[in-house]
Every structure is written in structure tokens, then in C-alpha cells.
PDB file of C-alpha atoms in Angstrom:
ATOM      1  CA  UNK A   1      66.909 114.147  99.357  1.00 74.00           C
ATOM      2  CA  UNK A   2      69.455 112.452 101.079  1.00 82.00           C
ATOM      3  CA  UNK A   3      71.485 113.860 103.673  1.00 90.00           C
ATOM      4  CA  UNK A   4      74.675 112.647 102.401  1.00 96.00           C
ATOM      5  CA  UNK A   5      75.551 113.272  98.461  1.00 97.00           C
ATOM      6  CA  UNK A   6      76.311 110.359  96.042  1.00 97.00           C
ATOM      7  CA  UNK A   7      76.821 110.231  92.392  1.00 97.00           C
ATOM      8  CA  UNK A   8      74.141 107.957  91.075  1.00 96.00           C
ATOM      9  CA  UNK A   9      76.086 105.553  88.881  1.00 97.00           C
ATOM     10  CA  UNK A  10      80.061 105.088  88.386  1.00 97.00           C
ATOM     11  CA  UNK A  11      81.615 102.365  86.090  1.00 96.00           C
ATOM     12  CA  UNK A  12      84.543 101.187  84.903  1.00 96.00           C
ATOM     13  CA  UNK A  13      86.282  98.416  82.875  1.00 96.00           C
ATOM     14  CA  UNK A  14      88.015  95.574  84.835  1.00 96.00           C
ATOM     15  CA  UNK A  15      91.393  96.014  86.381  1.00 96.00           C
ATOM     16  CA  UNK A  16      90.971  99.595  86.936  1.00 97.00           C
ATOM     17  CA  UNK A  17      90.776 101.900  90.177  1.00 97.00           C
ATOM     18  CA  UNK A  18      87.260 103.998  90.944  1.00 98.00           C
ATOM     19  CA  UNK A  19      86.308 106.064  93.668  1.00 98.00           C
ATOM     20  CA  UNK A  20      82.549 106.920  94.838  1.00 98.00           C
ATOM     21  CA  UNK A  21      82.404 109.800  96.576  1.00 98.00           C
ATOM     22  CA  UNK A  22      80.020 110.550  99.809  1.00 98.00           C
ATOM     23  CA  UNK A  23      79.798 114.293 100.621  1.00 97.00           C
ATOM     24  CA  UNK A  24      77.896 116.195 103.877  1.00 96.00           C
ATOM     25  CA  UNK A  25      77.537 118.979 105.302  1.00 96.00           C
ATOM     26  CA  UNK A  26      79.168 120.510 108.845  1.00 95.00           C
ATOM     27  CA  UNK A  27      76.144 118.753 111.075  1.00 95.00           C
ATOM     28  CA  UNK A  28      77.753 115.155 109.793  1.00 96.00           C
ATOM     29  CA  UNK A  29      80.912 114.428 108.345  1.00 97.00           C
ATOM     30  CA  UNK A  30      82.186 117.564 108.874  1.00 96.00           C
ATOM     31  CA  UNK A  31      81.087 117.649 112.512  1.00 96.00           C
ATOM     32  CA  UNK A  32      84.076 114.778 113.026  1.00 95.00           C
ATOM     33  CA  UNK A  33      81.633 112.046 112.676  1.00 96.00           C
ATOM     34  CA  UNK A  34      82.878 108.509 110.964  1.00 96.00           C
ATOM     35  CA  UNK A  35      81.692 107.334 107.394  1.00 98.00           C
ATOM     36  CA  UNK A  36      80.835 103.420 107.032  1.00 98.00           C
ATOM     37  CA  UNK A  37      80.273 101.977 103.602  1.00 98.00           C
ATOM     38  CA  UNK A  38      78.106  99.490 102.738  1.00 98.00           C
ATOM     39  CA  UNK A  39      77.782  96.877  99.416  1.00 98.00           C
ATOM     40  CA  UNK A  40      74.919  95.677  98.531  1.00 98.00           C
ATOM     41  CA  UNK A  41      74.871  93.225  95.606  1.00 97.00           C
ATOM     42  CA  UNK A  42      71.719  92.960  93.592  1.00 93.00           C
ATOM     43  CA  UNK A  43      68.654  91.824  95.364  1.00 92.00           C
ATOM     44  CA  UNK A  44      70.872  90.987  98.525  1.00 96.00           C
ATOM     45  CA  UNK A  45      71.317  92.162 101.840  1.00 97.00           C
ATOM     46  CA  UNK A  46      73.613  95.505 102.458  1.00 97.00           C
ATOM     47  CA  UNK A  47      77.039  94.461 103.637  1.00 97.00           C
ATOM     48  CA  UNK A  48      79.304  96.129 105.901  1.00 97.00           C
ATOM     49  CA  UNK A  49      82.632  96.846 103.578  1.00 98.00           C
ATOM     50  CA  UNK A  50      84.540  99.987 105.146  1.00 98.00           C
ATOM     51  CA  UNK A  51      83.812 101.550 108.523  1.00 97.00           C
ATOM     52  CA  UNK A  52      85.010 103.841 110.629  1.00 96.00           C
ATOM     53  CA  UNK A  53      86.423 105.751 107.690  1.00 97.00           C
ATOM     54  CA  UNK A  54      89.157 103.259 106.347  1.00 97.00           C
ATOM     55  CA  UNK A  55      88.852 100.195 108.329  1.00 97.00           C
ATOM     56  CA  UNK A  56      88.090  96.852 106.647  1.00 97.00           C
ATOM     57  CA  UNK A  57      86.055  94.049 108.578  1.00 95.00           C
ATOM     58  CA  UNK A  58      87.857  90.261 108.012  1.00 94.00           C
ATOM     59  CA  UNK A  59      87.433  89.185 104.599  1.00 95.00           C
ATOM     60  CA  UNK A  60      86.935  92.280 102.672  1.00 97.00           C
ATOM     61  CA  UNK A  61      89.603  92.274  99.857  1.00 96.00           C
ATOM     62  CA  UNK A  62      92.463  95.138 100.246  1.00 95.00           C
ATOM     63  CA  UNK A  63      91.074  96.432  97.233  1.00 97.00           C
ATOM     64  CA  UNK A  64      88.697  98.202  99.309  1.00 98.00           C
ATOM     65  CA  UNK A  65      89.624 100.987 100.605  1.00 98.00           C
ATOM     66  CA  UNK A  66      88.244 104.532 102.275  1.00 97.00           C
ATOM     67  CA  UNK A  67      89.003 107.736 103.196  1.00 97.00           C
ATOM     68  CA  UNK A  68      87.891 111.321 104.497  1.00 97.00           C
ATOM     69  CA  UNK A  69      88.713 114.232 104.562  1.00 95.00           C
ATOM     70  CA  UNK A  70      86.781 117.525 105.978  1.00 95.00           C
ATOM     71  CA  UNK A  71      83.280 117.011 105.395  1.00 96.00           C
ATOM     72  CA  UNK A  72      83.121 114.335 102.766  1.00 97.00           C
ATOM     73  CA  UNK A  73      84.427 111.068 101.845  1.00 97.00           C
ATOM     74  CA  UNK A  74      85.653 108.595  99.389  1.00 98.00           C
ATOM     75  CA  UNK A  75      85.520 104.921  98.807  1.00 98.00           C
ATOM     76  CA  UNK A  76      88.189 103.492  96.413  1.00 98.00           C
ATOM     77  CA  UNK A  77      87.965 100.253  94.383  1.00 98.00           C
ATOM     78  CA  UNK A  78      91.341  99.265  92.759  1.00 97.00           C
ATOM     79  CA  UNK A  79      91.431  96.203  90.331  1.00 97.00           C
ATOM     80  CA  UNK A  80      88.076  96.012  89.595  1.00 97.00           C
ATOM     81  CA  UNK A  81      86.200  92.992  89.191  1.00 96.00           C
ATOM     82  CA  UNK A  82      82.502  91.540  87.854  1.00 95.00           C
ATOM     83  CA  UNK A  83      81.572  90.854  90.476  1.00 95.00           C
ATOM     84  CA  UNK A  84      82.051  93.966  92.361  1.00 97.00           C
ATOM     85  CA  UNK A  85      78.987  95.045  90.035  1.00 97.00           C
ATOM     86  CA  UNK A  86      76.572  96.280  92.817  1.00 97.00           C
ATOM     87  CA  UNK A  87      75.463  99.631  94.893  1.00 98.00           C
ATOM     88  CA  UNK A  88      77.528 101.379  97.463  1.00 98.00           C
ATOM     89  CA  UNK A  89      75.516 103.155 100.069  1.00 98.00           C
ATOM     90  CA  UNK A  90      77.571 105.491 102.866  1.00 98.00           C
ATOM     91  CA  UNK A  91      76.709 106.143 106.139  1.00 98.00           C
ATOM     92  CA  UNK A  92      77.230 108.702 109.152  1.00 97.00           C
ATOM     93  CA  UNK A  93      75.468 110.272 111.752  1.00 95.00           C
ATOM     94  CA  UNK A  94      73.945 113.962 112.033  1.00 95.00           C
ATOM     95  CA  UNK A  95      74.141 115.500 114.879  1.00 94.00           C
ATOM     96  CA  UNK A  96      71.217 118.126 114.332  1.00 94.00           C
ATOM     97  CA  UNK A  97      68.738 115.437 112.945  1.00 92.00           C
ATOM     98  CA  UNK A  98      70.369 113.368 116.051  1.00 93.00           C
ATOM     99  CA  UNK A  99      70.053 110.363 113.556  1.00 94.00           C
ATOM    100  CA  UNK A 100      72.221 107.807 111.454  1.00 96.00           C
ATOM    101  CA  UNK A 101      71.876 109.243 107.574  1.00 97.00           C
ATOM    102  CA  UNK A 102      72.850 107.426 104.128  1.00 97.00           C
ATOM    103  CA  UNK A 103      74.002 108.558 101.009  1.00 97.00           C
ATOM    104  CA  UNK A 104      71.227 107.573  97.858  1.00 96.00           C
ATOM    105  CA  UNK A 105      73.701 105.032  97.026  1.00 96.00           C
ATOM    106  CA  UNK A 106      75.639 104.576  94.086  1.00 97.00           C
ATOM    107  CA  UNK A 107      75.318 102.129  91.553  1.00 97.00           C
ATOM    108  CA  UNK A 108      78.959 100.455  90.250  1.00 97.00           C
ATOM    109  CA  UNK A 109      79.127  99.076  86.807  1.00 97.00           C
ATOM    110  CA  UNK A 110      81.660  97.027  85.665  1.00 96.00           C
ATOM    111  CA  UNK A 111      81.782  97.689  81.484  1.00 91.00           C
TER     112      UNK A 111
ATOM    113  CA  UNK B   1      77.756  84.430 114.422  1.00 92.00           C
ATOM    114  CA  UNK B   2      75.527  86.982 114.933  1.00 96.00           C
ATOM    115  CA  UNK B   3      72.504  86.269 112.811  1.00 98.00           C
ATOM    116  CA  UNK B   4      69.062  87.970 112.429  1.00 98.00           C
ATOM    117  CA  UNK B   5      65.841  86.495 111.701  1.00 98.00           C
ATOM    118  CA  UNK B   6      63.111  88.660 109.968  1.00 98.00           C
ATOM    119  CA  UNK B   7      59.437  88.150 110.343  1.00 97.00           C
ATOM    120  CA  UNK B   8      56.219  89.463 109.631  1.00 94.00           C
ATOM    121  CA  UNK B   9      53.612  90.108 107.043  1.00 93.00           C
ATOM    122  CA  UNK B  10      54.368  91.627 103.770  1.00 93.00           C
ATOM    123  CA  UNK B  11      51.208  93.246 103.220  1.00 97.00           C
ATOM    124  CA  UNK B  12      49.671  95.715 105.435  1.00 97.00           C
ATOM    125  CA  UNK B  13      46.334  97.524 104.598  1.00 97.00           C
ATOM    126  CA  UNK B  14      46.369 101.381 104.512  1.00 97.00           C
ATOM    127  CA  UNK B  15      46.373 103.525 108.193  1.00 97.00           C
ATOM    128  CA  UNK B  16      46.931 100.136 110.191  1.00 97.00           C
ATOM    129  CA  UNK B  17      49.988  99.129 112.187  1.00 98.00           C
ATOM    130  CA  UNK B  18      52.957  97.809 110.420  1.00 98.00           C
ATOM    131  CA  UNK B  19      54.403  94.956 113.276  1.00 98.00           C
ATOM    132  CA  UNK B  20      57.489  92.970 112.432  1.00 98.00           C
ATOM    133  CA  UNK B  21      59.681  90.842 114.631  1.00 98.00           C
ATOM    134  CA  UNK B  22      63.481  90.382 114.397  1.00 98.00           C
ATOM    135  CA  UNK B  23      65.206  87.266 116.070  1.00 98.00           C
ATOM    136  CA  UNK B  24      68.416  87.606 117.499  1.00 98.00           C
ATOM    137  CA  UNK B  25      71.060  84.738 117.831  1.00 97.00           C
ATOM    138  CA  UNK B  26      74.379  84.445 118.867  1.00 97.00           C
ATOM    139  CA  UNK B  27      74.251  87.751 120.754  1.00 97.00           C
ATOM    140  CA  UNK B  28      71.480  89.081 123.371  1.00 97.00           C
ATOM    141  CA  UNK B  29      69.134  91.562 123.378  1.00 97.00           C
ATOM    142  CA  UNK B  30      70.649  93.063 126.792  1.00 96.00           C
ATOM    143  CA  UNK B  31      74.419  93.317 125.077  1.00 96.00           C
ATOM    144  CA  UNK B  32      76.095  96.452 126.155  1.00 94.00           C
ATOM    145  CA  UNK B  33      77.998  96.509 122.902  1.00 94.00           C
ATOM    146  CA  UNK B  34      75.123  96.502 120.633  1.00 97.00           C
ATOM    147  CA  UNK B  35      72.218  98.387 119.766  1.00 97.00           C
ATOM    148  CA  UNK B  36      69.475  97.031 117.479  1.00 98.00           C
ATOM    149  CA  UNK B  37      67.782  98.865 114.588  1.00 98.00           C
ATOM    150  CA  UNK B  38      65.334  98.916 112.079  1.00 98.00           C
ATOM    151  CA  UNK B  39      66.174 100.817 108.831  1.00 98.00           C
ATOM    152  CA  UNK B  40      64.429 100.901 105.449  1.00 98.00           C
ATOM    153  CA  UNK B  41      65.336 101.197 101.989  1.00 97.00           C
ATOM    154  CA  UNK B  42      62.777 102.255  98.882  1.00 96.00           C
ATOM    155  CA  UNK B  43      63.483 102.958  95.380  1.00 92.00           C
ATOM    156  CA  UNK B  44      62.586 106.743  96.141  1.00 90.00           C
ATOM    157  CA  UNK B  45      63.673 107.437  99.653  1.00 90.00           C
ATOM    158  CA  UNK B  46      67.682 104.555  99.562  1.00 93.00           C
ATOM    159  CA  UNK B  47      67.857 103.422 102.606  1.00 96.00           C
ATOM    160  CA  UNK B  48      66.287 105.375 105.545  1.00 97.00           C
ATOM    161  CA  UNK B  49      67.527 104.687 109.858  1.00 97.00           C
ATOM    162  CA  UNK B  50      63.980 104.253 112.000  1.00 98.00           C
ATOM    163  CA  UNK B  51      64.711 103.835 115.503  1.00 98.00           C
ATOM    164  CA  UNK B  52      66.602 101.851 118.002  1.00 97.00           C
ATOM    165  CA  UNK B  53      66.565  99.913 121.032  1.00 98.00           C
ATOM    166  CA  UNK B  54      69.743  99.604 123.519  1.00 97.00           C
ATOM    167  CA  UNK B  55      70.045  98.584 126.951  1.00 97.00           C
ATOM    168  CA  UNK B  56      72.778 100.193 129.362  1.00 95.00           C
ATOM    169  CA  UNK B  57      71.389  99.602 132.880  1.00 95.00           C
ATOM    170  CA  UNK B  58      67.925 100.189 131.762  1.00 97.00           C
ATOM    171  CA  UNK B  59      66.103 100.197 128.071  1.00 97.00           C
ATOM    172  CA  UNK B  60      66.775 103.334 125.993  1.00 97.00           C
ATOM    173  CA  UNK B  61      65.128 104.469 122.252  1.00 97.00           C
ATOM    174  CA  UNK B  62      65.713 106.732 119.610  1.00 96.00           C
ATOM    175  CA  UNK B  63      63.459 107.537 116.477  1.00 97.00           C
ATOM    176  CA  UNK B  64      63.961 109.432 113.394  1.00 96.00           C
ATOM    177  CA  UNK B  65      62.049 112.731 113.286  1.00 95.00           C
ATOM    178  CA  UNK B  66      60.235 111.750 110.324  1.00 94.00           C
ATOM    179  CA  UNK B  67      58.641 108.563 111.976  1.00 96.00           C
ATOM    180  CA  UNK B  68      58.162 109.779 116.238  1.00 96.00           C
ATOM    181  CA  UNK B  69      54.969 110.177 116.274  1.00 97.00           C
ATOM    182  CA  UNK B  70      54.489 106.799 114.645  1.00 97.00           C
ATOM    183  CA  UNK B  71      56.677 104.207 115.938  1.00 98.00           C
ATOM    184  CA  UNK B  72      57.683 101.872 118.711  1.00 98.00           C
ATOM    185  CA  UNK B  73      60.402  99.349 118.506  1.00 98.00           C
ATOM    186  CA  UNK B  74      60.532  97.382 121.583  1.00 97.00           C
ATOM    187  CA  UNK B  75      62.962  94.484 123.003  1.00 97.00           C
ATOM    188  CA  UNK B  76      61.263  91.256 124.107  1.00 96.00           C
ATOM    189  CA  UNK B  77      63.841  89.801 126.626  1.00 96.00           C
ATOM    190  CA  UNK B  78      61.761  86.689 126.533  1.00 96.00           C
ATOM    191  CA  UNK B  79      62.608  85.600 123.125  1.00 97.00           C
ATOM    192  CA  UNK B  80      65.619  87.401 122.890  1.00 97.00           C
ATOM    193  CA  UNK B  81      64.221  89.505 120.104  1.00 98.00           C
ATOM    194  CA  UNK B  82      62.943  93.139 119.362  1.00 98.00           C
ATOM    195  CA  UNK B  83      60.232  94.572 117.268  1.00 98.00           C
ATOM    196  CA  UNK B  84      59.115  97.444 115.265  1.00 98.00           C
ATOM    197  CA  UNK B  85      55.568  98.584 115.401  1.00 98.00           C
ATOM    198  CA  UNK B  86      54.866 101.591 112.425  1.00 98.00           C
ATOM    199  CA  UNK B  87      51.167 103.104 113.181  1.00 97.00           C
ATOM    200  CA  UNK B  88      49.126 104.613 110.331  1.00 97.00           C
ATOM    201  CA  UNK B  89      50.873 103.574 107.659  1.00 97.00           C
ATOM    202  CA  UNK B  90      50.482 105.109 103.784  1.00 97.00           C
ATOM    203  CA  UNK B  91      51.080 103.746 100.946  1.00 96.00           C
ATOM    204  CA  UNK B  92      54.599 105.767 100.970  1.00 96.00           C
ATOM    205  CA  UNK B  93      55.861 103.419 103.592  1.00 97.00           C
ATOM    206  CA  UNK B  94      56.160 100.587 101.498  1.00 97.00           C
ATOM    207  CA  UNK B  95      59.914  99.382 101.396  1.00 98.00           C
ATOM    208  CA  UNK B  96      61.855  96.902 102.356  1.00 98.00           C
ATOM    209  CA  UNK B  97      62.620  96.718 106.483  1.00 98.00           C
ATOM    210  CA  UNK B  98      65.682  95.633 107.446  1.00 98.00           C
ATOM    211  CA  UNK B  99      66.366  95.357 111.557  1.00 98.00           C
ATOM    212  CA  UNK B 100      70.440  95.013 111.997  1.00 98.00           C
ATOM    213  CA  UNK B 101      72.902  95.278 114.780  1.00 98.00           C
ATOM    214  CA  UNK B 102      74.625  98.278 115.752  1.00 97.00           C
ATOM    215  CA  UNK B 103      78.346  98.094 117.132  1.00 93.00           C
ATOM    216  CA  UNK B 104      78.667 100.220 119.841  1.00 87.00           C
ATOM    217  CA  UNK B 105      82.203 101.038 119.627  1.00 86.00           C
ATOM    218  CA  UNK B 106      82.202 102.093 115.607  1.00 87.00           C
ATOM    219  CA  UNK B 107      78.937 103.039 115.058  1.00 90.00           C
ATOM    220  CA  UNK B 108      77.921 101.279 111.923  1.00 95.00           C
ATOM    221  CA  UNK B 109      75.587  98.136 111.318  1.00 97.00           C
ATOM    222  CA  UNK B 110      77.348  95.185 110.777  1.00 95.00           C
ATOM    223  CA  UNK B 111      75.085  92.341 111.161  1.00 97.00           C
ATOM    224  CA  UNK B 112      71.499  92.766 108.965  1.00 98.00           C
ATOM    225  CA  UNK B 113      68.712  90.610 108.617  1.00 98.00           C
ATOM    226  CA  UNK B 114      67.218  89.121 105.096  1.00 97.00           C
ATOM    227  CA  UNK B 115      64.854  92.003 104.826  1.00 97.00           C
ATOM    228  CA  UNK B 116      61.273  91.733 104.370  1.00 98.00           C
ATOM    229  CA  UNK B 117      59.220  93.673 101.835  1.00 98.00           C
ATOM    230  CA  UNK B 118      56.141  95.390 102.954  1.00 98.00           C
ATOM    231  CA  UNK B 119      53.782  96.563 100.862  1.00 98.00           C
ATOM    232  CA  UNK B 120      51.055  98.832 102.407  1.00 97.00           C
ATOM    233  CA  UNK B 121      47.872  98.183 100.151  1.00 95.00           C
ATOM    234  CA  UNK B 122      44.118  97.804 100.290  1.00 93.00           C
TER     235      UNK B 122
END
């Protein structure tokens, strides 16, 4: 398993808010390390989208946003859109494995 | 723009030597802001970090535990590229490989390349 915990699937209708959550343990997260998310639309590339907790790179929509707090995480999608239909993978680092870790990734539906 | 070029074979027979190549341009192999990686993603395992290659003075590496004793990833200064090499391989590392670009002031991967599935089969 991963070392970082996902829920498997989320959805929601357009126009509403969801949040994905990312949660790890005191060796990550909780050991003051930064979460990055990542989107990866289906049967593309992942795509940087959040990093360094709440930080959005040029051109990602304000309707992105993240969070932490202790040793887990949050991503936040507000408005929600088709095409925001896709998987959301986090991403730290562990100190004891002394290697970057994702979550299993979550996959967004929009109903 | 940073981009990364994939290549490589997508089929690899079992217990031989998975090799793939990833082309950098618009950055260099030798940037002290950057690191360059090879991660994997697989319908059982998501997506899994390798290894990297860095240079800060002189050429350093890192490897997940689960892969050590089986890889190499390598620059080639030549080319302005860097490889992965994956010895032994199973059947279990079949996946997609992605190399991307690590920032070294954030941490996180911001530039990827198109991926390249691998499929280790006799």
C-alpha cells in the first residue's frame, strides 16, 4: 500500500466544491515535509496542479486550491467542471524510506 | 520550455535489463536547480519514485529501497540526457515509466515526459 492515504473515488455535480484528502504518517507529512498535487487527465501525462502545500504554478485556475495541516492534507476543487473529470495523485517525501512517496490517487467524477 | 523526450522499447523479455533514455531540452543535465527522475505508475502499485540523478559539483544518485539492488540511472552529458537501466526485470515491473524534472527549491516534479509503457513479457 501506499505510503500516503487517498480515498479511491470522489464526485460531485458541477458547480460544487470537493476536497480529496491525502493523509501520512509522522515520517512524511507530519515530519514538516510539503505535499504537491498532481492531475492527471485520462490517458495523459500527470500534471503539476498544487505544490508546496497551497501554491499554484501559472495557469492553474484559482479553483484549485490546497492545504495541510499536521500530518495530512487536502486538495479543494470549488466550481466544479467536466472537465476536471480525472485522478488526483499527492505527493511528499519520507524521511525514513529517504524517498519521494504518492498517494494511490483519487479518481474525480463529475455526475 | 522545459520538455522531455521518452525513448525506448516497450517490450522487454523476462530477467533482462529494462534501458530507456530521456531527452532533455530547454534545460541541462548539469542544472543546479534540477534533479531528474524516473518514476512509475501501474494499475496495482499508482505511481511509484525510482531514482535520481543531480549534479552539485560532482554527480549524485538516489534509489528507492525497493529497486537498489536493481537499478542505475545515469546522466549522459553528451546528449544532454539521462537514462534508467532496471536489471532482472519480472513481469511485476510492467508500468508505465515516466522520467520528469525535479525543482530543487520545492521539491515536486514539474516537467514529465509522455511516458512509455513497458511491458516485461516472453
Amino acid at each position: 500500500q501506499s505510503a500516503l492515504t487517498q480515498p479511491p473515488s470522489v464526485s460531485g455535480a458541477p458547480g460544487q466544491r470537493v476536497t480529496i484528502s491525502c493523509t501520512g504518517s509522522s515520517s512524511n507529512i507530519g515530519a514538516g515535509y510539503d505535499i504537491h498535487w498532481y492531475q492527471q487527465l485520462p490517458g495523459t501525462t500527470p500534471k503539476l496542479l498544487i505544490y508546496a502545500n497551497s501554491n499554484r504554478p501559472s495557469g492553474v485556475p484559482d479553483r484549485f486550491s490546497g492545504s495541510k495541516s499536521g500530518a495530512s492534507g487536502s486538495l479543494a476543487i470549488s466550481g466544479l467542471q467536466g472537465e476536471d473529470e480525472a485522478e488526483y495523485h499527492c505527493q511528499s517525501f519520507d524521511g525514513s524510506l529517504r524517498a519521494w512517496v504518492f498517494g494511490g490517487g483519487t479518481k474525480l467524477t463529475v455526475l | 520550455q522545459v520538455q522531455l523526450q521518452q525513448s525506448g522499447p516497450g517490450l522487454v523479455q523476462p530477467s533482462q535489463t529494462l534501458s530507456l533514455t530521456c531527452g532533455i531540452s530547454g534545460d541541462s543535465v548539469f542544472s543546479n536547480t534540477a534533479a531528474w527522475n524516473w518514476i512509475r505508475q501501474s494499475p496495482s502499485r499508482g505511481l511509484e519514485w525510482l531514482g535520481r540523478t543531480y549534479y552539485r559539483s560532482r554527480w549524485y544518485n538516489d534509489y528507492a529501497l525497493s529497486v537498489k539492488s536493481r537499478i542505475m540511472i545515469n546522466p549522459d552529458t553528451s546528449k544532454n540526457q539521462f537514462s534508467l537501466q532496471l536489471n532482472s526485470v519480472t513481469p511485476e515491473d510492467s508500468a508505465v515509466y515516466y522520467c520528469a524534472r525535479e525543482t530543487a527549491t520545492t521539491y515536486n516534479f514539474d516537467y514529465w515526459g509522455q511516458g512509455t509503457l513497458v511491458t516485461v513479457s516472453s
